[in-house]
Amino acid sequence: MKNTIKVERAKKNWTQEDLAGKIGISRQSVNAIETGKFIPSTVLALKMAKVFGTNVESIFQLEKQD
Amino acid sequence: MEQSKKHTQWNSIIFALVHGATYLPAVWLLKHYVFGQFVSVIIAIVPIITFSIFIFKLIKAFSVLDEVKQRVQLEAVVIGFSLTAMLMMILFLLSLRNISNAGWFGYGDLVCYCWIFYFVGWFISKKKYGI
């Protein structure tokens, strides 16, 4: 699964710390999700989409092997 | 909310210290003094009670972690448990042939290995998720 969290953050000019504070997780956890090491739950993905003002599908996309 | 999370996590650390503060003196007392059976049992039970409270607080602390950190803890426990189970199995199998070293693998040592394995698991999992 790939994601566009870094792009979305850049659009808003947010640091990982800023995003982490807005969705109630740690900066390290944001980093783990952003780098694809951890796939977030639906709830967390929806929270992210909400703070970015977009939908989940535009942040997370399945890859061929998924 | 953030304050409450920190409070819950500190609670588990405090009770870990409380457990340590009861376990080590209990080991020392039972090793160096001769008590009656009843008193010995009471001394042995006190650290178990503080350990139970510590585990209760630890589980509470896990519940306020975010999902990545919960996954790290889960994997740490699974790795720790698996390594402990493996050690117990090998010790059991070796004991069938009377090959064992009680000086290294007594009950007290197994408790230490169990904690070491948990921290090994924690380290591996933290590395895996880069946190």
GROMACS .gro file of C-alpha atoms in nm:
model
  197
    1MET     CA    1   0.000   0.000   0.000
    2LYS     CA    2   0.138   0.341  -0.092
    3ASN     CA    3   0.036   0.672   0.055
    4THR     CA    4   0.057   1.043  -0.017
    5ILE     CA    5   0.084   1.164   0.341
    6LYS     CA    6   0.410   1.345   0.275
    7VAL     CA    7   0.257   1.528  -0.021
    8GLU     CA    8  -0.055   1.619   0.176
    9ARG     CA    9   0.161   1.744   0.462
   10ALA     CA   10   0.369   1.953   0.225
   11LYS     CA   11   0.053   2.109   0.080
   12LYS     CA   12  -0.049   2.219   0.430
   13ASN     CA   13   0.308   2.296   0.531
   14TRP     CA   14   0.276   2.066   0.831
   15THR     CA   15   0.555   1.876   1.002
   16GLN     CA   16   0.507   1.516   1.115
   17GLU     CA   17   0.473   1.656   1.467
   18ASP     CA   18   0.187   1.886   1.355
   19LEU     CA   19   0.000   1.599   1.190
   20ALA     CA   20   0.062   1.373   1.488
   21GLY     CA   21  -0.089   1.632   1.723
   22LYS     CA   22  -0.398   1.674   1.505
   23ILE     CA   23  -0.480   1.301   1.489
   24GLY     CA   24  -0.367   1.210   1.841
   25ILE     CA   25  -0.069   0.983   1.773
   26SER     CA   26   0.306   1.020   1.820
   27ARG     CA   27   0.544   1.168   1.563
   28GLN     CA   28   0.724   0.833   1.537
   29SER     CA   29   0.394   0.664   1.454
   30VAL     CA   30   0.325   0.919   1.179
   31ASN     CA   31   0.671   0.841   1.042
   32ALA     CA   32   0.603   0.465   1.050
   33ILE     CA   33   0.277   0.516   0.856
   34GLU     CA   34   0.424   0.767   0.613
   35THR     CA   35   0.715   0.538   0.525
   36GLY     CA   36   0.477   0.245   0.472
   37LYS     CA   37   0.612   0.040   0.762
   38PHE     CA   38   0.271   0.034   0.928
   39ILE     CA   39  -0.075   0.024   0.771
   40PRO     CA   40  -0.314   0.232   0.984
   41SER     CA   41  -0.660   0.124   1.093
   42THR     CA   42  -0.969   0.254   0.913
   43VAL     CA   43  -1.038   0.494   1.199
   44LEU     CA   44  -0.692   0.648   1.181
   45ALA     CA   45  -0.702   0.665   0.801
   46LEU     CA   46  -1.038   0.846   0.823
   47LYS     CA   47  -0.898   1.085   1.084
   48MET     CA   48  -0.607   1.164   0.851
   49ALA     CA   49  -0.839   1.220   0.556
   50LYS     CA   50  -1.051   1.452   0.770
   51VAL     CA   51  -0.761   1.672   0.882
   52PHE     CA   52  -0.627   1.688   0.526
   53GLY     CA   53  -0.975   1.773   0.398
   54THR     CA   54  -0.980   1.489   0.149
   55ASN     CA   55  -1.092   1.126   0.126
   56VAL     CA   56  -0.909   0.811   0.230
   57GLU     CA   57  -0.866   0.683  -0.127
   58SER     CA   58  -0.665   0.986  -0.225
   59ILE     CA   59  -0.422   0.931   0.063
   60PHE     CA   60  -0.393   0.551   0.053
   61GLN     CA   61  -0.379   0.351  -0.267
   62LEU     CA   62  -0.342  -0.022  -0.318
   63GLU     CA   63  -0.044  -0.143  -0.517
   64LYS     CA   64  -0.035  -0.439  -0.758
   65GLN     CA   65   0.097  -0.681  -0.497
   66ASP     CA   66  -0.176  -0.586  -0.243
   67MET     CA   67  -0.633   1.392   2.760
   68GLU     CA   68  -0.257   1.399   2.695
   69GLN     CA   69  -0.204   1.458   3.069
   70SER     CA   70  -0.419   1.156   3.152
   71LYS     CA   71  -0.218   0.935   2.908
   72LYS     CA   72   0.108   1.044   3.068
   73HIS     CA   73  -0.039   0.982   3.415
   74THR     CA   74  -0.143   0.627   3.314
   75GLN     CA   75   0.204   0.553   3.173
   76TRP     CA   76   0.379   0.691   3.482
   77ASN     CA   77   0.151   0.478   3.698
   78SER     CA   78   0.283   0.161   3.532
   79ILE     CA   79   0.645   0.272   3.579
   80ILE     CA   80   0.581   0.352   3.945
   81PHE     CA   81   0.425   0.010   4.004
   82ALA     CA   82   0.717  -0.159   3.822
   83LEU     CA   83   0.945   0.010   4.076
   84VAL     CA   84   0.714  -0.089   4.362
   85HIS     CA   85   0.727  -0.449   4.239
   86GLY     CA   86   1.108  -0.435   4.220
   87ALA     CA   87   1.116  -0.287   4.568
   88THR     CA   88   0.920  -0.585   4.703
   89TYR     CA   89   1.069  -0.862   4.485
   90LEU     CA   90   1.436  -0.801   4.558
   91PRO     CA   91   1.395  -0.777   4.939
   92ALA     CA   92   1.176  -1.091   4.928
   93VAL     CA   93   1.452  -1.280   4.743
   94TRP     CA   94   1.710  -1.151   4.990
   95LEU     CA   95   1.500  -1.238   5.296
   96LEU     CA   96   1.412  -1.588   5.178
   97LYS     CA   97   1.772  -1.656   5.076
   98HIS     CA   98   1.942  -1.534   5.393
   99TYR     CA   99   1.694  -1.599   5.675
  100VAL     CA  100   1.505  -1.901   5.790
  101PHE     CA  101   1.134  -1.837   5.847
  102GLY     CA  102   0.842  -2.060   5.926
  103GLN     CA  103   0.643  -2.194   5.630
  104PHE     CA  104   0.356  -1.948   5.681
  105VAL     CA  105   0.583  -1.641   5.696
  106SER     CA  106   0.780  -1.766   5.394
  107VAL     CA  107   0.460  -1.801   5.193
  108ILE     CA  108   0.350  -1.448   5.294
  109ILE     CA  109   0.690  -1.305   5.195
  110ALA     CA  110   0.671  -1.491   4.861
  111ILE     CA  111   0.316  -1.368   4.792
  112VAL     CA  112   0.380  -0.994   4.852
  113PRO     CA  113   0.584  -0.942   4.531
  114ILE     CA  114   0.328  -1.145   4.337
  115ILE     CA  115   0.056  -0.904   4.451
  116THR     CA  116   0.262  -0.600   4.352
  117PHE     CA  117   0.341  -0.771   4.019
  118SER     CA  118  -0.031  -0.828   3.955
  119ILE     CA  119  -0.100  -0.459   4.018
  120PHE     CA  120   0.192  -0.366   3.791
  121ILE     CA  121   0.057  -0.586   3.508
  122PHE     CA  122  -0.290  -0.434   3.553
  123LYS     CA  123  -0.141  -0.083   3.526
  124LEU     CA  124   0.076  -0.191   3.230
  125ILE     CA  125  -0.226  -0.319   3.037
  126LYS     CA  126  -0.403   0.009   3.114
  127ALA     CA  127  -0.098   0.199   2.987
  128PHE     CA  128  -0.101  -0.010   2.665
  129SER     CA  129  -0.463   0.084   2.603
  130VAL     CA  130  -0.379   0.456   2.583
  131LEU     CA  131  -0.091   0.404   2.338
  132ASP     CA  132  -0.151   0.480   1.971
  133GLU     CA  133  -0.196   0.183   1.737
  134VAL     CA  134   0.164   0.169   1.612
  135LYS     CA  135   0.298   0.155   1.967
  136GLN     CA  136   0.035  -0.104   2.060
  137ARG     CA  137   0.158  -0.318   1.769
  138VAL     CA  138   0.517  -0.278   1.891
  139GLN     CA  139   0.413  -0.396   2.240
  140LEU     CA  140   0.214  -0.687   2.098
  141GLU     CA  141   0.509  -0.805   1.891
  142ALA     CA  142   0.746  -0.756   2.186
  143VAL     CA  143   0.523  -0.977   2.402
  144VAL     CA  144   0.487  -1.240   2.127
  145ILE     CA  145   0.865  -1.252   2.068
  146GLY     CA  146   0.934  -1.253   2.443
  147PHE     CA  147   0.682  -1.533   2.504
  148SER     CA  148   0.811  -1.739   2.211
  149LEU     CA  149   1.173  -1.714   2.318
  150THR     CA  150   1.079  -1.801   2.677
  151ALA     CA  151   0.875  -2.101   2.557
  152MET     CA  152   1.169  -2.215   2.342
  153LEU     CA  153   1.407  -2.187   2.636
  154MET     CA  154   1.169  -2.384   2.860
  155MET     CA  155   1.130  -2.655   2.595
  156ILE     CA  156   1.503  -2.696   2.543
  157LEU     CA  157   1.561  -2.703   2.920
  158PHE     CA  158   1.289  -2.965   2.961
  159LEU     CA  159   1.428  -3.181   2.680
  160LEU     CA  160   1.782  -3.153   2.815
  161SER     CA  161   1.660  -3.234   3.166
  162LEU     CA  162   1.528  -3.567   3.032
  163ARG     CA  163   1.891  -3.659   2.977
  164ASN     CA  164   1.997  -3.490   3.302
  165ILE     CA  165   2.180  -3.222   3.106
  166SER     CA  166   2.114  -2.893   3.282
  167ASN     CA  167   2.288  -2.623   3.478
  168ALA     CA  168   2.080  -2.516   3.775
  169GLY     CA  169   2.324  -2.233   3.841
  170TRP     CA  170   2.226  -2.066   3.512
  171PHE     CA  171   1.872  -2.186   3.460
  172GLY     CA  172   1.700  -2.184   3.800
  173TYR     CA  173   1.348  -2.041   3.842
  174GLY     CA  174   1.489  -1.701   3.940
  175ASP     CA  175   1.710  -1.693   3.629
  176LEU     CA  176   1.413  -1.783   3.408
  177VAL     CA  177   1.228  -1.473   3.534
  178CYS     CA  178   1.526  -1.261   3.428
  179TYR     CA  179   1.548  -1.434   3.088
  180CYS     CA  180   1.177  -1.376   3.037
  181TRP     CA  181   1.223  -0.999   3.085
  182ILE     CA  182   1.538  -0.998   2.869
  183PHE     CA  183   1.345  -1.173   2.590
  184TYR     CA  184   1.063  -0.917   2.619
  185PHE     CA  185   1.313  -0.632   2.578
  186VAL     CA  186   1.477  -0.816   2.285
  187GLY     CA  187   1.131  -0.835   2.124
  188TRP     CA  188   1.068  -0.470   2.199
  189PHE     CA  189   1.399  -0.372   2.039
  190ILE     CA  190   1.331  -0.583   1.727
  191SER     CA  191   0.981  -0.447   1.687
  192LYS     CA  192   1.089  -0.086   1.743
  193LYS     CA  193   1.353  -0.132   1.474
  194LYS     CA  194   1.095  -0.285   1.239
  195TYR     CA  195   0.861   0.013   1.261
  196GLY     CA  196   1.138   0.269   1.299
  197ILE     CA  197   1.003   0.421   1.619
   0.00000   0.00000   0.00000
